[in-house]
Coordinates of C-alpha atoms in Angstrom, one line a residue:
M81 CA 0.0 0.0 0.0
A82 CA 2.8 2.4 0.9
L83 CA 4.6 1.7 -2.4
Q84 CA 1.4 2.6 -4.3
G85 CA 1.2 5.9 -2.5
I86 CA -1.7 5.1 -0.1
N87 CA -1.4 7.3 2.9
L88 CA -4.9 7.4 4.4
P89 CA -6.0 3.8 4.9
L90 CA -9.0 2.5 6.8
A91 CA -8.1 0.6 9.9
F92 CA -11.3 -1.1 11.0
S93 CA -10.0 -4.5 12.4
G94 CA -10.5 -5.3 16.1
Q95 CA -13.3 -2.7 16.7
E96 CA -15.6 -5.3 18.2
A97 CA -13.1 -5.7 21.1
I98 CA -13.3 -1.9 21.7
W99 CA -17.1 -2.0 21.6
Q100 CA -17.1 -4.8 24.1
K101 CA -15.1 -2.6 26.5
V102 CA -17.2 0.5 25.8
F103 CA -20.6 -1.2 26.1
M104 CA -19.6 -2.9 29.4
G105 CA -19.6 0.7 30.8
F106 CA -23.2 1.0 29.8
N107 CA -24.2 -2.4 31.4
I108 CA -24.3 -4.3 28.2
S109 CA -23.3 -8.0 28.8
M110 CA -21.3 -10.3 26.5
E111 CA -24.5 -12.3 26.0
D112 CA -26.2 -9.1 24.7
L113 CA -23.3 -8.5 22.4
N114 CA -23.5 -12.1 21.0
D115 CA -26.9 -11.0 19.6
F116 CA -25.3 -7.8 18.2
F117 CA -22.1 -8.7 16.5
G118 CA -22.1 -10.5 13.2
G119 CA -19.8 -13.4 12.3
P120 CA -16.3 -13.0 11.0
A121 CA -17.4 -13.0 7.3
F122 CA -20.2 -10.6 7.9
L123 CA -18.7 -8.0 10.2
A124 CA -19.0 -5.1 7.6
W125 CA -22.7 -5.5 7.4
A126 CA -23.2 -5.8 11.2
R127 CA -21.2 -2.7 11.6
M128 CA -23.4 -0.8 9.2
G129 CA -26.5 -2.0 11.0
N130 CA -27.8 -4.2 8.1
L131 CA -27.9 -7.4 10.2
H132 CA -27.0 -8.8 13.6
T133 CA -26.1 -12.3 14.9
W134 CA -25.7 -13.9 11.5
G135 CA -22.5 -16.0 11.4
G136 CA -21.8 -15.3 15.1
P137 CA -21.2 -15.3 18.0
L138 CA -17.7 -13.9 18.1
S139 CA -15.5 -15.9 20.6
K140 CA -13.2 -14.3 23.2
N141 CA -10.4 -15.7 21.2
W142 CA -11.5 -13.9 18.1
L143 CA -11.9 -10.6 19.9
K144 CA -8.5 -10.8 21.5
Q145 CA -6.9 -12.0 18.3
Q146 CA -8.3 -9.2 16.2
L147 CA -7.3 -6.5 18.7
V148 CA -3.7 -7.8 18.7
L149 CA -3.8 -7.7 14.9
Q150 CA -5.2 -4.2 14.8
K151 CA -2.4 -2.9 17.0
K152 CA 0.1 -4.5 14.7
I153 CA -1.6 -3.0 11.6
L154 CA -1.7 0.5 13.2
S155 CA 2.0 0.2 14.2
R156 CA 3.0 -0.7 10.7
M157 CA 0.8 2.1 9.2
V158 CA 2.4 4.7 11.4
E159 CA 5.9 3.4 10.7
L160 CA 5.2 3.8 7.0
G161 CA 4.1 7.4 7.4
M162 CA 0.4 6.7 6.9
T163 CA -2.5 8.3 8.8
P164 CA -5.0 5.5 9.8
V165 CA -8.7 6.2 9.6
L166 CA -10.4 4.7 12.7
P167 CA -14.2 4.0 13.1
S168 CA -16.5 6.1 15.2
F169 CA -20.0 5.7 16.5
S170 CA -22.8 5.8 13.9
G171 CA -25.7 5.0 16.2
N172 CA -25.8 1.2 15.7
V173 CA -26.6 -0.3 19.2
P174 CA -27.4 -3.6 20.8
A175 CA -31.1 -4.3 21.4
A176 CA -30.4 -4.5 25.2
L177 CA -29.6 -0.8 25.3
K178 CA -33.3 0.0 24.8
T179 CA -34.1 -1.9 27.9
I180 CA -31.4 -0.4 30.0
F181 CA -32.2 3.2 28.7
P182 CA -36.0 3.0 28.1
T183 CA -36.3 6.7 27.5
A184 CA -33.5 6.9 24.9
N185 CA -34.6 7.8 21.3
I186 CA -33.9 4.4 19.8
T187 CA -35.5 3.3 16.5
R188 CA -35.8 -0.3 15.2
L189 CA -34.9 -0.3 11.5
G190 CA -36.7 -2.2 8.8
D191 CA -35.8 -5.5 7.2
W192 CA -32.6 -5.7 5.2
N193 CA -32.8 -8.6 2.7
T194 CA -33.9 -11.5 4.9
V195 CA -36.3 -13.9 3.2
D196 CA -39.3 -13.1 5.4
G197 CA -38.3 -10.4 7.8
D198 CA -36.8 -12.7 10.4
P199 CA -36.0 -10.5 13.5
H200 CA -33.4 -13.0 14.5
W201 CA -31.1 -11.6 11.8
C202 CA -32.7 -8.3 10.7
C203 CA -34.1 -5.0 12.0
T204 CA -31.3 -3.6 14.0
Y205 CA -31.5 -0.7 16.5
L206 CA -30.3 2.9 15.8
L207 CA -29.8 5.5 18.5
N208 CA -30.8 8.9 17.2
P209 CA -27.9 11.4 17.1
S210 CA -30.2 14.0 18.8
D211 CA -30.3 11.9 22.0
P212 CA -27.7 12.9 24.6
L213 CA -26.7 9.2 25.0
F214 CA -25.4 9.3 21.4
V215 CA -22.7 11.8 22.2
E216 CA -21.9 10.0 25.5
I217 CA -21.4 6.6 23.7
G218 CA -19.5 8.1 20.8
E219 CA -17.1 10.0 23.0
A220 CA -16.5 6.9 25.1
F221 CA -15.7 4.9 21.9
I222 CA -13.1 7.5 20.6
K223 CA -11.5 7.7 24.1
M224 CA -11.3 3.9 24.4
Q225 CA -9.5 3.6 21.0
I226 CA -7.0 6.3 22.0
K227 CA -6.4 4.4 25.3
E228 CA -5.8 1.1 23.4
Y229 CA -3.9 2.4 20.4
G230 CA -2.4 5.7 21.4
D231 CA -2.7 9.0 19.5
V232 CA -2.3 7.5 16.0
T233 CA -4.9 9.6 14.1
D234 CA -7.4 12.5 14.2
I235 CA -9.5 11.1 11.3
Y236 CA -12.6 9.1 12.0
N237 CA -15.2 7.5 9.7
C238 CA -18.9 7.7 10.4
D239 CA -21.8 7.0 8.0
T240 CA -25.0 7.3 10.2
F241 CA -27.1 8.3 7.2
N242 CA -25.7 5.8 4.6
E243 CA -28.8 3.9 3.3
N244 CA -30.7 5.3 6.3
S245 CA -32.4 8.6 5.7
P246 CA -33.1 11.0 8.6
P247 CA -36.8 11.0 9.7
T248 CA -37.4 14.5 8.3
N249 CA -35.9 16.7 5.5
D250 CA -36.0 19.8 7.7
T251 CA -32.6 21.4 7.2
I252 CA -32.3 22.7 10.8
Y253 CA -32.9 19.2 12.1
I254 CA -30.4 17.6 9.7
S255 CA -27.8 20.2 10.7
S256 CA -28.3 19.4 14.3
L257 CA -27.8 15.6 13.6
G258 CA -24.5 16.3 11.8
A259 CA -23.4 18.5 14.6
A260 CA -24.2 15.8 17.2
V261 CA -22.2 13.2 15.2
Y262 CA -19.2 15.5 15.1
K263 CA -19.6 16.4 18.8
A264 CA -19.3 12.7 19.7
M265 CA -16.0 12.6 17.8
S266 CA -14.5 16.0 18.9
N267 CA -15.4 15.4 22.6
G268 CA -13.1 12.3 22.4
D269 CA -10.5 13.9 20.2
K270 CA -10.5 17.7 20.0
D271 CA -8.7 17.6 16.6
A272 CA -11.1 15.1 15.1
V273 CA -11.9 15.2 11.4
W274 CA -15.0 13.4 10.1
L275 CA -14.5 11.2 7.0
M276 CA -17.9 10.4 5.4
Q277 CA -19.0 8.4 2.4
G278 CA -20.8 10.5 -0.2
W279 CA -22.7 7.5 -1.4
L280 CA -25.9 8.7 0.2
F281 CA -26.0 11.7 -2.1
Y282 CA -26.2 9.4 -5.1
S283 CA -28.1 6.5 -3.7
D284 CA -30.8 8.5 -2.0
S285 CA -30.8 11.6 -4.2
T286 CA -34.5 12.1 -3.9
F287 CA -34.0 12.9 -0.2
W288 CA -30.6 14.7 -0.4
K289 CA -31.5 17.8 -2.4
P290 CA -29.1 20.8 -2.3
P291 CA -30.6 22.3 0.9
Q292 CA -30.3 19.0 2.8
M293 CA -26.8 18.3 1.4
K294 CA -25.6 21.8 2.5
A295 CA -27.2 21.3 6.0
L296 CA -25.2 18.2 6.6
L297 CA -22.0 19.2 5.0
H298 CA -21.9 22.6 6.8
S299 CA -23.0 21.2 10.1
V300 CA -19.3 20.9 11.3
P301 CA -16.6 23.5 11.4
V302 CA -14.9 24.3 8.1
G303 CA -12.1 21.8 7.4
K304 CA -13.4 19.2 9.8
M305 CA -15.1 17.0 7.2
I306 CA -13.8 15.1 4.2
V307 CA -16.3 13.4 1.8
L308 CA -15.5 10.4 -0.2
D309 CA -17.0 10.8 -3.7
L310 CA -17.5 7.0 -3.6
F311 CA -18.6 6.3 -7.2
A312 CA -16.8 9.1 -9.0
D313 CA -15.6 6.7 -11.7
V314 CA -19.2 6.3 -12.9
K315 CA -21.4 8.8 -11.1
P316 CA -19.3 11.7 -9.8
I317 CA -21.2 13.9 -7.3
W318 CA -18.7 16.7 -7.1
A319 CA -19.7 18.0 -10.6
T320 CA -23.4 18.4 -9.7
S321 CA -23.0 19.7 -6.1
S322 CA -20.7 22.7 -6.5
Q323 CA -17.7 20.7 -5.2
F324 CA -19.8 19.3 -2.3
Y325 CA -20.6 23.0 -1.5
G326 CA -17.0 23.8 -0.6
T327 CA -16.3 20.7 1.5
P328 CA -13.0 18.9 0.8
Y329 CA -13.5 15.5 -0.9
V330 CA -11.6 12.5 -2.3
W331 CA -12.2 11.3 -5.9
C332 CA -12.9 7.6 -5.4
L333 CA -13.0 4.5 -7.6
L334 CA -15.7 2.0 -6.5
H335 CA -15.4 -0.5 -9.4
N336 CA -16.1 -3.8 -7.7
F337 CA -19.1 -5.3 -5.9
G338 CA -19.0 -8.4 -3.9
G339 CA -15.5 -9.3 -4.8
N340 CA -16.8 -10.8 -8.0
I341 CA -14.3 -12.0 -10.6
E342 CA -15.1 -10.3 -13.9
M343 CA -12.8 -8.5 -16.3
Y344 CA -14.3 -5.0 -16.2
G345 CA -13.2 -1.4 -16.0
T346 CA -13.5 2.2 -17.1
L347 CA -9.9 3.1 -17.9
D348 CA -10.8 6.3 -19.7
A349 CA -12.7 7.6 -16.7
I350 CA -9.9 6.7 -14.3
S351 CA -7.2 8.3 -16.5
S352 CA -9.0 11.6 -16.8
G353 CA -11.6 11.9 -14.0
P354 CA -9.3 12.8 -11.2
V355 CA -7.5 15.4 -13.4
D356 CA -10.8 17.0 -14.5
A357 CA -11.9 17.2 -10.9
R358 CA -8.6 18.7 -9.7
I359 CA -8.3 21.5 -12.3
S360 CA -12.0 22.4 -12.2
K361 CA -13.1 25.8 -11.0
N362 CA -13.1 26.2 -7.2
S363 CA -12.0 22.6 -6.8
T364 CA -12.1 21.2 -3.3
M365 CA -10.6 17.8 -4.2
V366 CA -7.9 16.8 -1.8
G367 CA -7.0 13.3 -3.0
V368 CA -7.9 10.1 -4.9
G369 CA -9.0 6.9 -3.3
M370 CA -10.2 3.3 -3.9
C371 CA -13.1 1.8 -2.1
M372 CA -13.9 -1.4 -4.0
E373 CA -15.9 -4.1 -2.2
G374 CA -13.3 -6.7 -3.1
I375 CA -9.8 -6.8 -4.5
E376 CA -7.8 -9.6 -6.1
Q377 CA -9.2 -9.0 -9.6
N378 CA -8.5 -6.6 -12.5
P379 CA -4.9 -5.6 -11.5
V380 CA -4.7 -3.1 -14.4
V381 CA -7.5 -1.0 -13.0
Y382 CA -5.9 -0.6 -9.6
E383 CA -2.4 -0.1 -11.1
L384 CA -3.7 2.9 -13.1
M385 CA -5.8 4.3 -10.3
S386 CA -2.9 4.2 -7.9
E387 CA -0.8 6.3 -10.4
M388 CA -3.4 9.0 -10.6
A389 CA -2.4 10.3 -7.2
F390 CA 0.9 11.4 -8.8
R391 CA -0.2 12.6 -12.2
K392 CA -1.0 16.2 -13.1
E393 CA -2.1 15.4 -16.7
K394 CA -4.5 12.9 -18.2
V395 CA -3.0 9.6 -19.1
Q396 CA -2.9 8.4 -22.7
V397 CA -4.1 4.9 -21.9
L398 CA -3.0 3.1 -25.0
E399 CA 0.6 4.3 -24.6
W400 CA 0.4 3.7 -20.9
L401 CA -0.7 0.1 -21.5
K402 CA 2.5 -0.6 -23.6
T403 CA 4.7 0.3 -20.6
Y404 CA 2.3 -1.4 -18.2
T405 CA 2.5 -4.7 -20.0
H406 CA 6.3 -4.5 -20.3
R407 CA 6.5 -4.1 -16.6
R408 CA 3.9 -6.7 -15.8
Y409 CA 5.3 -9.5 -17.9
G410 CA 9.0 -8.5 -17.9
K411 CA 9.4 -8.1 -21.6
S412 CA 7.7 -6.4 -24.6
V413 CA 5.8 -8.8 -26.9
Q414 CA 3.9 -7.5 -29.9
Q415 CA 0.9 -9.9 -29.7
I416 CA 0.4 -8.8 -26.1
K417 CA 0.4 -5.1 -27.1
E418 CA -2.2 -5.8 -29.7
A419 CA -4.3 -7.9 -27.3
W420 CA -4.3 -5.2 -24.7
A421 CA -5.3 -2.6 -27.3
I422 CA -8.4 -4.7 -27.9
L423 CA -9.1 -5.2 -24.2
Y424 CA -8.8 -1.5 -23.6
H425 CA -11.6 -0.7 -26.2
T426 CA -13.8 -3.6 -25.0
V427 CA -13.8 -5.1 -21.5
Y428 CA -12.1 -2.0 -20.0
N429 CA -14.3 0.5 -21.8
C430 CA -17.6 0.1 -20.1
T431 CA -19.6 3.3 -20.6
D432 CA -23.2 2.1 -20.0
G433 CA -23.3 3.4 -16.4
I434 CA -24.2 0.0 -15.0
A435 CA -22.4 -0.9 -11.9
D436 CA -20.8 -4.2 -12.7
H437 CA -21.9 -7.0 -10.5
N438 CA -21.2 -10.4 -12.2
I439 CA -24.4 -12.1 -13.0
D440 CA -22.9 -14.6 -15.5
F441 CA -25.3 -17.6 -15.4
I442 CA -22.7 -20.1 -14.1
V443 CA -22.1 -18.1 -10.9
K444 CA -25.5 -16.3 -10.6
F445 CA -27.9 -19.0 -11.8
P446 CA -31.4 -17.7 -12.6
D447 CA -34.0 -18.9 -10.1
W448 CA -37.2 -18.9 -12.3
D449 CA -39.7 -20.8 -14.3
P450 CA -38.7 -20.4 -17.9
S451 CA -42.2 -21.2 -19.2
I452 CA -43.2 -17.7 -18.0
N453 CA -41.8 -14.6 -19.5
F454 CA -38.9 -13.2 -17.5
G455 CA -39.8 -9.5 -17.8
S456 CA -43.5 -9.7 -17.0
R457 CA -44.0 -12.4 -14.4
P458 CA -44.4 -11.7 -10.6
S459 CA -41.6 -14.2 -9.8
K460 CA -39.0 -14.2 -7.1
L461 CA -36.2 -13.4 -9.4
N462 CA -37.9 -10.4 -11.0
S463 CA -39.1 -9.0 -7.7
M464 CA -35.5 -9.4 -6.3
H465 CA -34.3 -7.2 -9.2
T466 CA -36.5 -4.3 -8.3
F467 CA -36.2 -4.9 -4.6
R468 CA -32.4 -4.4 -4.7
L469 CA -32.8 -1.2 -6.6
R470 CA -35.0 0.1 -3.9
T471 CA -33.1 -1.0 -0.8
R472 CA -29.4 -1.7 -1.3
S473 CA -29.2 1.4 -3.7
R474 CA -28.2 1.7 -3.2
R475 CA -25.2 -0.6 -4.1
F476 CA -26.4 -1.0 -7.7
S477 CA -27.1 1.0 -10.9
F478 CA -28.8 -1.8 -12.8
Q479 CA -30.6 -0.9 -16.0
E480 CA -34.0 -2.5 -16.5
R481 CA -34.0 -4.5 -19.8
S482 CA -37.1 -5.3 -21.6
S483 CA -36.7 -9.0 -22.3
D484 CA -38.5 -12.2 -21.6
L485 CA -35.2 -13.9 -20.8
P486 CA -32.6 -13.2 -18.1
Q487 CA -29.8 -10.8 -19.3
A488 CA -26.2 -11.0 -18.1
H489 CA -24.3 -7.7 -18.2
L490 CA -22.5 -7.4 -21.6
W491 CA -21.1 -4.1 -22.9
Y492 CA -18.6 -5.2 -25.5
S493 CA -18.1 -7.3 -28.6
T494 CA -17.3 -10.9 -27.6
H495 CA -15.9 -11.6 -31.0
E496 CA -13.2 -8.9 -30.5
V497 CA -12.3 -10.3 -27.1
V498 CA -11.9 -13.8 -28.6
S499 CA -9.4 -12.2 -31.0
A500 CA -7.5 -10.8 -28.0
L501 CA -7.4 -14.2 -26.4
K502 CA -6.0 -15.7 -29.6
L503 CA -3.2 -13.1 -29.5
F504 CA -2.6 -13.8 -25.8
L505 CA -2.2 -17.5 -26.6
A506 CA 0.2 -16.7 -29.4
A507 CA 2.5 -15.0 -26.9
G508 CA 2.7 -18.2 -24.8
N509 CA 6.1 -19.3 -26.0
D510 CA 7.6 -16.0 -25.0
L511 CA 5.9 -15.6 -21.6
A512 CA 5.2 -19.1 -20.4
G513 CA 7.4 -18.6 -17.3
S514 CA 5.6 -15.4 -16.2
L515 CA 3.2 -15.8 -13.3
T516 CA 1.4 -12.5 -14.3
Y517 CA 1.0 -13.8 -17.8
R518 CA -0.4 -17.0 -16.4
Y519 CA -2.9 -15.1 -14.3
D520 CA -4.1 -12.9 -17.1
L521 CA -4.4 -15.7 -19.6
V522 CA -6.4 -17.8 -17.2
D523 CA -8.6 -14.9 -16.4
L524 CA -9.2 -13.9 -20.0
T525 CA -10.0 -17.5 -21.1
R526 CA -12.4 -17.7 -18.2
Q527 CA -14.0 -14.4 -19.2
V528 CA -14.5 -15.6 -22.8
L529 CA -15.9 -19.0 -21.8
S530 CA -18.2 -17.6 -19.2
K531 CA -19.8 -15.3 -21.8
L532 CA -20.1 -18.3 -24.1
A533 CA -21.9 -20.2 -21.3
N534 CA -24.4 -17.4 -21.0
Q535 CA -25.5 -17.9 -24.6
V536 CA -25.5 -21.7 -24.2
Y537 CA -27.8 -21.3 -21.2
L538 CA -30.2 -19.2 -23.2
D539 CA -30.1 -21.8 -26.0
A540 CA -31.1 -24.4 -23.5
I541 CA -34.0 -22.3 -22.2
N542 CA -35.2 -21.6 -25.7
A543 CA -35.1 -25.4 -26.4
F544 CA -37.2 -26.0 -23.3
R545 CA -39.8 -23.4 -24.5
R546 CA -40.0 -25.2 -27.9
K547 CA -40.5 -28.4 -25.9
D548 CA -37.4 -29.8 -27.7
V549 CA -36.1 -32.4 -25.3
K550 CA -33.1 -33.4 -27.4
A551 CA -31.9 -29.8 -28.0
L552 CA -32.4 -29.0 -24.3
N553 CA -30.2 -32.0 -23.3
I554 CA -27.5 -31.0 -25.8
H555 CA -27.3 -27.4 -24.7
S556 CA -27.6 -28.1 -21.0
Q557 CA -24.9 -30.7 -21.2
K558 CA -22.7 -28.2 -23.0
F559 CA -23.3 -25.7 -20.2
I560 CA -22.4 -28.4 -17.6
Q561 CA -19.2 -29.3 -19.5
L562 CA -18.2 -25.6 -19.7
I563 CA -18.5 -25.5 -15.9
K564 CA -16.2 -28.5 -15.6
D565 CA -13.7 -27.2 -18.1
I566 CA -13.5 -23.7 -16.5
D567 CA -12.9 -25.4 -13.2
V568 CA -10.0 -27.2 -14.6
L569 CA -8.7 -24.0 -16.2
L570 CA -9.0 -22.1 -12.9
A571 CA -7.2 -24.9 -11.0
S572 CA -4.0 -24.1 -13.0
D573 CA -3.4 -20.8 -11.2
D574 CA -3.0 -20.4 -7.5
N575 CA -5.1 -17.2 -7.5
F576 CA -8.4 -18.9 -8.4
L577 CA -8.7 -21.6 -5.8
L578 CA -11.6 -22.1 -3.3
G579 CA -9.2 -24.0 -1.0
T580 CA -7.1 -21.0 -0.3
W581 CA -10.1 -19.0 1.0
L582 CA -11.3 -21.8 3.2
E583 CA -8.0 -22.8 4.6
S584 CA -7.1 -19.1 5.4
A585 CA -10.3 -18.9 7.4
K586 CA -9.7 -22.2 9.3
L587 CA -6.1 -21.1 10.2
L588 CA -7.6 -18.3 12.4
A589 CA -9.3 -20.9 14.6
E590 CA -7.9 -21.9 18.0
N591 CA -10.2 -24.9 18.6
P592 CA -12.4 -27.3 16.5
S593 CA -15.6 -25.3 17.2
E594 CA -14.1 -22.1 15.9
M595 CA -12.7 -23.9 12.9
R596 CA -16.2 -25.2 11.9
Q597 CA -17.7 -21.7 12.5
Y598 CA -15.1 -19.9 10.5
E599 CA -15.3 -22.4 7.6
W600 CA -19.1 -22.0 7.6
N601 CA -18.7 -18.3 7.5
A602 CA -16.3 -18.5 4.6
R603 CA -18.4 -21.0 2.6
T604 CA -21.7 -19.1 3.2
Q605 CA -20.4 -15.6 2.2
V606 CA -19.4 -16.7 -1.3
T607 CA -22.5 -18.8 -1.9
M608 CA -26.0 -18.4 -0.2
W609 CA -24.8 -15.4 1.8
F610 CA -27.9 -14.9 4.0
D611 CA -30.9 -16.7 5.4
T612 CA -33.1 -19.2 3.6
T613 CA -36.4 -21.0 4.1
P614 CA -36.9 -24.6 2.8
T615 CA -38.3 -23.3 -0.5
N616 CA -36.6 -19.9 -0.8
Q617 CA -33.0 -19.1 -1.5
S618 CA -31.5 -16.1 0.3
K619 CA -32.3 -12.8 -1.4
L620 CA -28.5 -12.2 -1.5
H621 CA -27.6 -15.6 -2.9
D622 CA -24.5 -15.3 -5.1
Y623 CA -23.9 -11.7 -4.2
A624 CA -20.3 -12.5 -3.5
N625 CA -20.0 -15.1 -6.3
K626 CA -16.5 -16.2 -7.3
F627 CA -15.0 -18.0 -10.3
W628 CA -12.9 -20.3 -8.2
S629 CA -11.8 -23.8 -8.9
G630 CA -13.6 -26.1 -6.4
L631 CA -16.6 -23.7 -6.2
L632 CA -17.5 -24.4 -9.8
E633 CA -17.2 -28.2 -9.5
G634 CA -18.5 -28.5 -6.0
Y635 CA -21.3 -25.9 -5.9
Y636 CA -22.3 -24.3 -9.2
L637 CA -22.2 -27.6 -11.1
P638 CA -24.7 -29.5 -8.9
R639 CA -27.0 -26.5 -9.0
A640 CA -27.1 -26.3 -12.8
S641 CA -27.3 -30.1 -13.2
S642 CA -30.3 -30.5 -10.9
Y643 CA -32.1 -27.5 -12.5
F644 CA -31.7 -28.8 -16.0
S645 CA -32.7 -32.3 -14.8
Y646 CA -36.0 -30.9 -13.5
L647 CA -36.5 -29.0 -16.8
S648 CA -35.9 -32.2 -18.9
K649 CA -38.2 -34.3 -16.7
S650 CA -41.0 -31.8 -17.1
L651 CA -40.8 -32.1 -20.9
E652 CA -40.5 -35.9 -20.8
K653 CA -43.6 -36.2 -18.6
N654 CA -45.4 -33.3 -20.3
E655 CA -46.0 -31.5 -17.0
S656 CA -45.2 -28.1 -15.7
F657 CA -41.7 -27.3 -14.4
K658 CA -41.6 -27.9 -10.6
L659 CA -39.8 -24.8 -9.6
V660 CA -40.6 -25.1 -5.9
E661 CA -39.5 -28.7 -5.7
W662 CA -36.2 -27.7 -7.4
R663 CA -35.7 -24.9 -4.9
K664 CA -36.4 -27.2 -2.0
Q665 CA -33.7 -29.6 -3.3
W666 CA -31.2 -26.9 -4.0
V667 CA -31.6 -25.0 -0.7
S668 CA -31.1 -28.3 1.1
F669 CA -28.0 -29.1 -0.9
S670 CA -26.6 -25.6 -0.3
N671 CA -27.2 -25.7 3.4
K672 CA -25.4 -29.0 3.6
W673 CA -22.5 -27.7 1.5
Q674 CA -22.2 -24.6 3.6
A675 CA -21.7 -26.8 6.7
G676 CA -19.4 -29.2 4.8
L677 CA -15.9 -30.0 5.8
E678 CA -14.5 -31.5 2.5
L679 CA -11.0 -30.3 1.6
Y680 CA -10.2 -28.4 -1.6
P681 CA -6.7 -28.0 -3.2
V682 CA -4.5 -25.0 -2.2
K683 CA -1.9 -25.5 -4.9
A684 CA -2.3 -25.1 -8.7
Q685 CA -2.6 -28.2 -10.8
G686 CA -2.0 -28.6 -14.6
N687 CA -0.3 -26.6 -17.3
F688 CA -2.2 -23.4 -17.7
L689 CA -1.0 -22.8 -21.3
T690 CA -1.9 -26.3 -22.5
I691 CA -5.3 -26.1 -20.9
A692 CA -6.1 -22.7 -22.3
K693 CA -5.1 -23.7 -25.8
A694 CA -7.1 -26.9 -25.6
L695 CA -10.2 -25.0 -24.5
F696 CA -9.8 -22.4 -27.2
D697 CA -9.6 -25.2 -29.8
K698 CA -12.6 -27.0 -28.3
Y699 CA -15.0 -24.0 -28.0
L700 CA -13.7 -21.1 -30.1
S701 CA -11.6 -22.2 -33.1

């Protein structure tokens, strides 16, 4: 991070141990906190007040371990000249606080993506910033961090209003709320600066009109707030808000949702957006940032974004790619230059304004009855589409498409990208020993084959609608074979292995019980994600989908196989597709897999170049 110029990193680890100490001072027991904290793979959402308990409880070992880790992280950050950003109090409180302080202004929030509003996981409690208890708890939290960590920063993050609008749009009230949030910080650290996401101004723009924005942004002393223009790579707020009405801000790249693996980017926006913002009239931009939901994908995007902190002029991307590829692979190869020129104008030139969230059908398998039109039916999948737009914002910019079939996100010519893959393969003799070439070739081959699988899926669905059993079986078997072949491909590179993810989670455990819990958390986050009923998948199923070897063969393959088997049987028996029966079987399988203990490889297997060439010949030549 330091070598890439990052000097203001978030440092959020270990905060549950701090909260335990703080809430003990307000008579909150560890038992109460077991109902408050989320599990290790779901901490971010518990901290935001989206959920509670799910994946928990957190053991004493975990709390102690994470606090020790946080202190090591902070020590290293300071040593490298960085200024850590610590969390502050946003109002998210345990349910028990309402009992202990019955007169406190505590609101129970609505459901957040549970299947049927299950209060065991949903509907957390928010202490209103206008309540005196808010400042008291917020001050105690800041002071406890300073006691544990020392004086390592004056910058604190708080997002009380992120996906949670104030109860009224009255500007005086909004200003008082902002002042209370800041008072909780400044009472604990007199030099405190509030770092706030600007996502709410985009996601809830119907509420945050100019008067409301100004009321919040101007509710703290000048220079005591920094806003993150979170989605500036696609939807910059600075340009439509008079530079956040004079408030300093950071131009941010969001880019990735759910840690999905998908070749995608907006290189032109990255290469010019920060420069345009910096030189604009009355600019209040003070830096550039990255706030992706997951990393370990699309290295080219983050490489270019990191450089923008140091550049005064816009980057000529095509020329930059020539030097980038030379550095990345260790030598200059003509076919690689030509391939990257194609990728620049295709996969890395998404201009449709859709926030990319991989919904390729292998990893985000449609849950629907294909005998009913996709766009017009009141089905679960279609209602999910509109539901997410309404609640998570919020984290999506999906475009509605008028089609009677599911549509995966596609913004480029697949034919051109196949040509790029052909050029990549041609460079194999020169670059076979390069691990970065191996990664990029495996990823590009996966990208091409996953888009092919989308079409094969639609071919199978159309065959079902024609009641053509033979064609359905041919196309569905091709889809199944693509999953198997992509799994073998991904197994040839260490960066695409499910086993690595699972074993890293298990290594944190200090006893068998923790090991089972941590593995369940790791398995659940990348698959079903949240709660289910016997006949309903989680509303967030596949949110964090991954193209990982082991996950394709062990999880996505059985799902597709059982679904197509039900389709085929319905044609053979001349009866309606039993969607609910399939869901019941699949949810049962998924729940068992999430609790499973089978081992997956942690080392690459097979020759990546041989495999990629064979798959190109098999499917694309």
